[in-house]
């Protein structure tokens, strides 16, 4: 290399611009890159900026608190990626998938690959749209950076989990399942609802209500749980994603303050979106309640404790701060507090009943796990849920395990089965209904019913898997519903990409449980060794055939084949 | 060019509502956590598997000079992004200080 290129000449040093401060640098990026259209009307360039009724007088007031500029963005994101992939490589090279606490833990990862990755990608699409639609330059840049972040999350999660997919069932068909499986319509419909909103509703719903108020519950206590269970791959992609989320959250709070400060007429509109998207996000995250209380073999904290820290305390601080603008805490936040000691148990009970149709294996909690649940939920577990598990355990012991063969009634808004109870009566399932154009629609709660009532013309179009099965559209083309012995439920599962007993089903005797014990010589469940399948004598380690068909319980785990 | 003329965060009156910053627990963040804890006597440090969370009433300051002192090298505050897990509170960031705060009502 020519040494002259390494040492600036005296002349160059004299003319070099002084180093800009962070704030100046950001101002140049976000103000000077914009322009006023000259031969098109602004409302034709930004077609969706008006119809939601939001009034913006001065886009110059938009200020991203992190003031991240492009050079810094690429530099630090690049470093985060290098760090993450170094860990993923180490994890894979060391067969660390067999060092996690047990194979029950792995079942939770199936919810990640099948449910969360699709949301990240949908979010990427949403931010691309608003990165085009906002009239303000700084807001467009923030949305574009976030779109790249969300794509990165979908990619790193897929990459990290693809390694697990080599060894465990139920992870290999995630885009197919995301679009078709009954309970994955819950995350899918959540983001499609958001993406089909206007740009301001999208950014308030996702950046503020979902990311700022709620995502800490997934990425802090749950990911800390992943670390506690020995999964350095998942905790690393989780924390790496959440460090982007931390930027998105600050964008969320900036969006809220910007909108509220721009015009008093924005306040009631924004409040309506906070109410809606808080409730939508809360219902979506009930899944994490079950993952925390039931699927982490080694537990860090209960869902109720996490809700207290991350919603009641942190959300409380946030809404106390927003009170100055006339914003109050979201509607039905009180219901979430009443439900916090019930929701994980009600969810897990539902998955147990429908385990034949789940994409992950399901089990009854062991006695020591029930002790933990009882200690964490002293007012509810022993009274309402322990007797139910005892009843189901007795049926299993008698060789007549209970399964629910009917299709559940789904909520028209959140798409969960109607499984949640009345806020003040945990013995009564909560049923709500609304009428629209002479038809009845069912909801799981007042929160969802009010969302429906505000925009019925949107939610009547909801794609509800159970309704689709009844309408005959959840069958593959080779299916003849008139054939003798036709079973619509079996065919619907085939359409969803779920093979009972392979993807989901009972943990007892599940292919993952069998392989785990064969490959690791450790119990498939650290809490309940008796629940694992009886095992043949371990075989000597011999290399598997080059192309082991998936999920056929080879005697040794599949190895990476030389190219 | 627009220049920012916001009130410096040190002059802002804050509430007592909690703000927090959570960092990955690793060798790089040891001196960062140490520096933040020293600069914020009211901060409570929670160590959870894989992460460390610092929570303080109303305000939490992350100062470049203190981190540089603890690390023994130059530090760009934006390097925090590499180790950040999450945070809560309104942010004010300059080249020298990164502050999380909730303003007084």
mmCIF file with all atom_site columns, C-alpha atoms in Angstrom, chain A residues 94-100 102-103 106-107 110 163-171 510-524 532-545 548-560:
data_model
loop_
_atom_site.group_PDB
_atom_site.id
_atom_site.type_symbol
_atom_site.label_atom_id
_atom_site.label_alt_id
_atom_site.label_comp_id
_atom_site.label_asym_id
_atom_site.label_entity_id
_atom_site.label_seq_id
_atom_site.pdbx_PDB_ins_code
_atom_site.Cartn_x
_atom_site.Cartn_y
_atom_site.Cartn_z
_atom_site.occupancy
_atom_site.B_iso_or_equiv
_atom_site.pdbx_formal_charge
_atom_site.auth_seq_id
_atom_site.auth_comp_id
_atom_site.auth_asym_id
_atom_site.auth_atom_id
_atom_site.pdbx_PDB_model_num
ATOM 1  C CA . UNK A 1 94  ? -19.991 -28.194 19.726 1.00 0.00 ? 94  UNK A CA 1
ATOM 2  C CA . UNK A 1 95  ? -23.299 -30.039 19.295 1.00 0.00 ? 95  UNK A CA 1
ATOM 3  C CA . UNK A 1 96  ? -24.675 -27.751 21.968 1.00 0.00 ? 96  UNK A CA 1
ATOM 4  C CA . UNK A 1 97  ? -28.260 -28.580 21.014 1.00 0.00 ? 97  UNK A CA 1
ATOM 5  C CA . UNK A 1 98  ? -27.766 -31.614 23.243 1.00 0.00 ? 98  UNK A CA 1
ATOM 6  C CA . UNK A 1 99  ? -26.542 -29.522 26.175 1.00 0.00 ? 99  UNK A CA 1
ATOM 7  C CA . UNK A 1 100 ? -29.825 -27.734 26.813 1.00 0.00 ? 100 UNK A CA 1
ATOM 8  C CA . UNK A 1 102 ? -33.927 -31.265 28.206 1.00 0.00 ? 102 UNK A CA 1
ATOM 9  C CA . UNK A 1 103 ? -35.958 -31.818 25.069 1.00 0.00 ? 103 UNK A CA 1
ATOM 10 C CA . UNK A 1 106 ? -36.839 -27.579 22.505 1.00 0.00 ? 106 UNK A CA 1
ATOM 11 C CA . UNK A 1 107 ? -40.619 -27.722 22.094 1.00 0.00 ? 107 UNK A CA 1
ATOM 12 C CA . UNK A 1 110 ? -40.908 -24.681 17.678 1.00 0.00 ? 110 UNK A CA 1
ATOM 13 C CA . UNK A 1 163 ? -29.565 -26.157 13.353 1.00 0.00 ? 163 UNK A CA 1
ATOM 14 C CA . UNK A 1 164 ? -32.167 -27.521 15.787 1.00 0.00 ? 164 UNK A CA 1
ATOM 15 C CA . UNK A 1 165 ? -34.271 -28.545 12.812 1.00 0.00 ? 165 UNK A CA 1
ATOM 16 C CA . UNK A 1 166 ? -31.571 -31.036 11.809 1.00 0.00 ? 166 UNK A CA 1
ATOM 17 C CA . UNK A 1 167 ? -32.206 -32.981 15.007 1.00 0.00 ? 167 UNK A CA 1
ATOM 18 C CA . UNK A 1 168 ? -35.768 -32.291 16.127 1.00 0.00 ? 168 UNK A CA 1
ATOM 19 C CA . UNK A 1 169 ? -39.167 -32.634 14.510 1.00 0.00 ? 169 UNK A CA 1
ATOM 20 C CA . UNK A 1 170 ? -41.689 -29.902 13.799 1.00 0.00 ? 170 UNK A CA 1
ATOM 21 C CA . UNK A 1 171 ? -39.450 -27.059 12.574 1.00 0.00 ? 171 UNK A CA 1
ATOM 22 C CA . UNK A 1 510 ? -42.793 -38.465 21.071 1.00 0.00 ? 510 UNK A CA 1
ATOM 23 C CA . UNK A 1 511 ? -40.042 -38.913 18.475 1.00 0.00 ? 511 UNK A CA 1
ATOM 24 C CA . UNK A 1 512 ? -38.027 -36.056 20.032 1.00 0.00 ? 512 UNK A CA 1
ATOM 25 C CA . UNK A 1 513 ? -38.219 -37.658 23.483 1.00 0.00 ? 513 UNK A CA 1
ATOM 26 C CA . UNK A 1 514 ? -37.077 -41.005 22.113 1.00 0.00 ? 514 UNK A CA 1
ATOM 27 C CA . UNK A 1 515 ? -34.209 -39.552 20.100 1.00 0.00 ? 515 UNK A CA 1
ATOM 28 C CA . UNK A 1 516 ? -33.083 -37.377 22.988 1.00 0.00 ? 516 UNK A CA 1
ATOM 29 C CA . UNK A 1 517 ? -32.657 -40.325 25.337 1.00 0.00 ? 517 UNK A CA 1
ATOM 30 C CA . UNK A 1 518 ? -31.002 -42.411 22.683 1.00 0.00 ? 518 UNK A CA 1
ATOM 31 C CA . UNK A 1 519 ? -28.565 -39.677 21.690 1.00 0.00 ? 519 UNK A CA 1
ATOM 32 C CA . UNK A 1 520 ? -27.770 -38.055 25.034 1.00 0.00 ? 520 UNK A CA 1
ATOM 33 C CA . UNK A 1 521 ? -28.355 -40.872 27.549 1.00 0.00 ? 521 UNK A CA 1
ATOM 34 C CA . UNK A 1 522 ? -30.237 -38.280 29.624 1.00 0.00 ? 522 UNK A CA 1
ATOM 35 C CA . UNK A 1 523 ? -33.944 -38.203 30.507 1.00 0.00 ? 523 UNK A CA 1
ATOM 36 C CA . UNK A 1 524 ? -36.154 -36.424 27.980 1.00 0.00 ? 524 UNK A CA 1
ATOM 37 C CA . UNK A 1 532 ? -40.145 -40.588 28.843 1.00 0.00 ? 532 UNK A CA 1
ATOM 38 C CA . UNK A 1 533 ? -40.489 -43.438 26.456 1.00 0.00 ? 533 UNK A CA 1
ATOM 39 C CA . UNK A 1 534 ? -38.960 -46.805 27.415 1.00 0.00 ? 534 UNK A CA 1
ATOM 40 C CA . UNK A 1 535 ? -35.637 -47.081 25.673 1.00 0.00 ? 535 UNK A CA 1
ATOM 41 C CA . UNK A 1 536 ? -33.766 -49.882 23.968 1.00 0.00 ? 536 UNK A CA 1
ATOM 42 C CA . UNK A 1 537 ? -30.143 -50.506 24.950 1.00 0.00 ? 537 UNK A CA 1
ATOM 43 C CA . UNK A 1 538 ? -27.978 -47.695 23.594 1.00 0.00 ? 538 UNK A CA 1
ATOM 44 C CA . UNK A 1 539 ? -26.307 -48.567 20.347 1.00 0.00 ? 539 UNK A CA 1
ATOM 45 C CA . UNK A 1 540 ? -22.680 -47.985 19.502 1.00 0.00 ? 540 UNK A CA 1
ATOM 46 C CA . UNK A 1 541 ? -22.249 -44.722 17.643 1.00 0.00 ? 541 UNK A CA 1
ATOM 47 C CA . UNK A 1 542 ? -22.198 -45.478 13.947 1.00 0.00 ? 542 UNK A CA 1
ATOM 48 C CA . UNK A 1 543 ? -22.458 -42.817 11.265 1.00 0.00 ? 543 UNK A CA 1
ATOM 49 C CA . UNK A 1 544 ? -25.987 -42.461 9.899  1.00 0.00 ? 544 UNK A CA 1
ATOM 50 C CA . UNK A 1 545 ? -26.734 -42.908 6.214  1.00 0.00 ? 545 UNK A CA 1
ATOM 51 C CA . UNK A 1 548 ? -31.394 -39.767 6.861  1.00 0.00 ? 548 UNK A CA 1
ATOM 52 C CA . UNK A 1 549 ? -35.099 -39.221 6.223  1.00 0.00 ? 549 UNK A CA 1
ATOM 53 C CA . UNK A 1 550 ? -36.403 -36.655 8.700  1.00 0.00 ? 550 UNK A CA 1
ATOM 54 C CA . UNK A 1 551 ? -37.830 -37.717 12.020 1.00 0.00 ? 551 UNK A CA 1
ATOM 55 C CA . UNK A 1 552 ? -37.270 -41.443 11.741 1.00 0.00 ? 552 UNK A CA 1
ATOM 56 C CA . UNK A 1 553 ? -35.408 -41.786 15.024 1.00 0.00 ? 553 UNK A CA 1
ATOM 57 C CA . UNK A 1 554 ? -31.968 -42.830 13.761 1.00 0.00 ? 554 UNK A CA 1
ATOM 58 C CA . UNK A 1 555 ? -29.746 -44.474 16.342 1.00 0.00 ? 555 UNK A CA 1
ATOM 59 C CA . UNK A 1 556 ? -27.226 -41.638 16.221 1.00 0.00 ? 556 UNK A CA 1
ATOM 60 C CA . UNK A 1 557 ? -27.937 -38.001 15.619 1.00 0.00 ? 557 UNK A CA 1
ATOM 61 C CA . UNK A 1 558 ? -27.511 -36.849 12.038 1.00 0.00 ? 558 UNK A CA 1
ATOM 62 C CA . UNK A 1 559 ? -24.051 -35.470 11.351 1.00 0.00 ? 559 UNK A CA 1
ATOM 63 C CA . UNK A 1 560 ? -23.039 -32.851 8.921  1.00 0.00 ? 560 UNK A CA 1
#
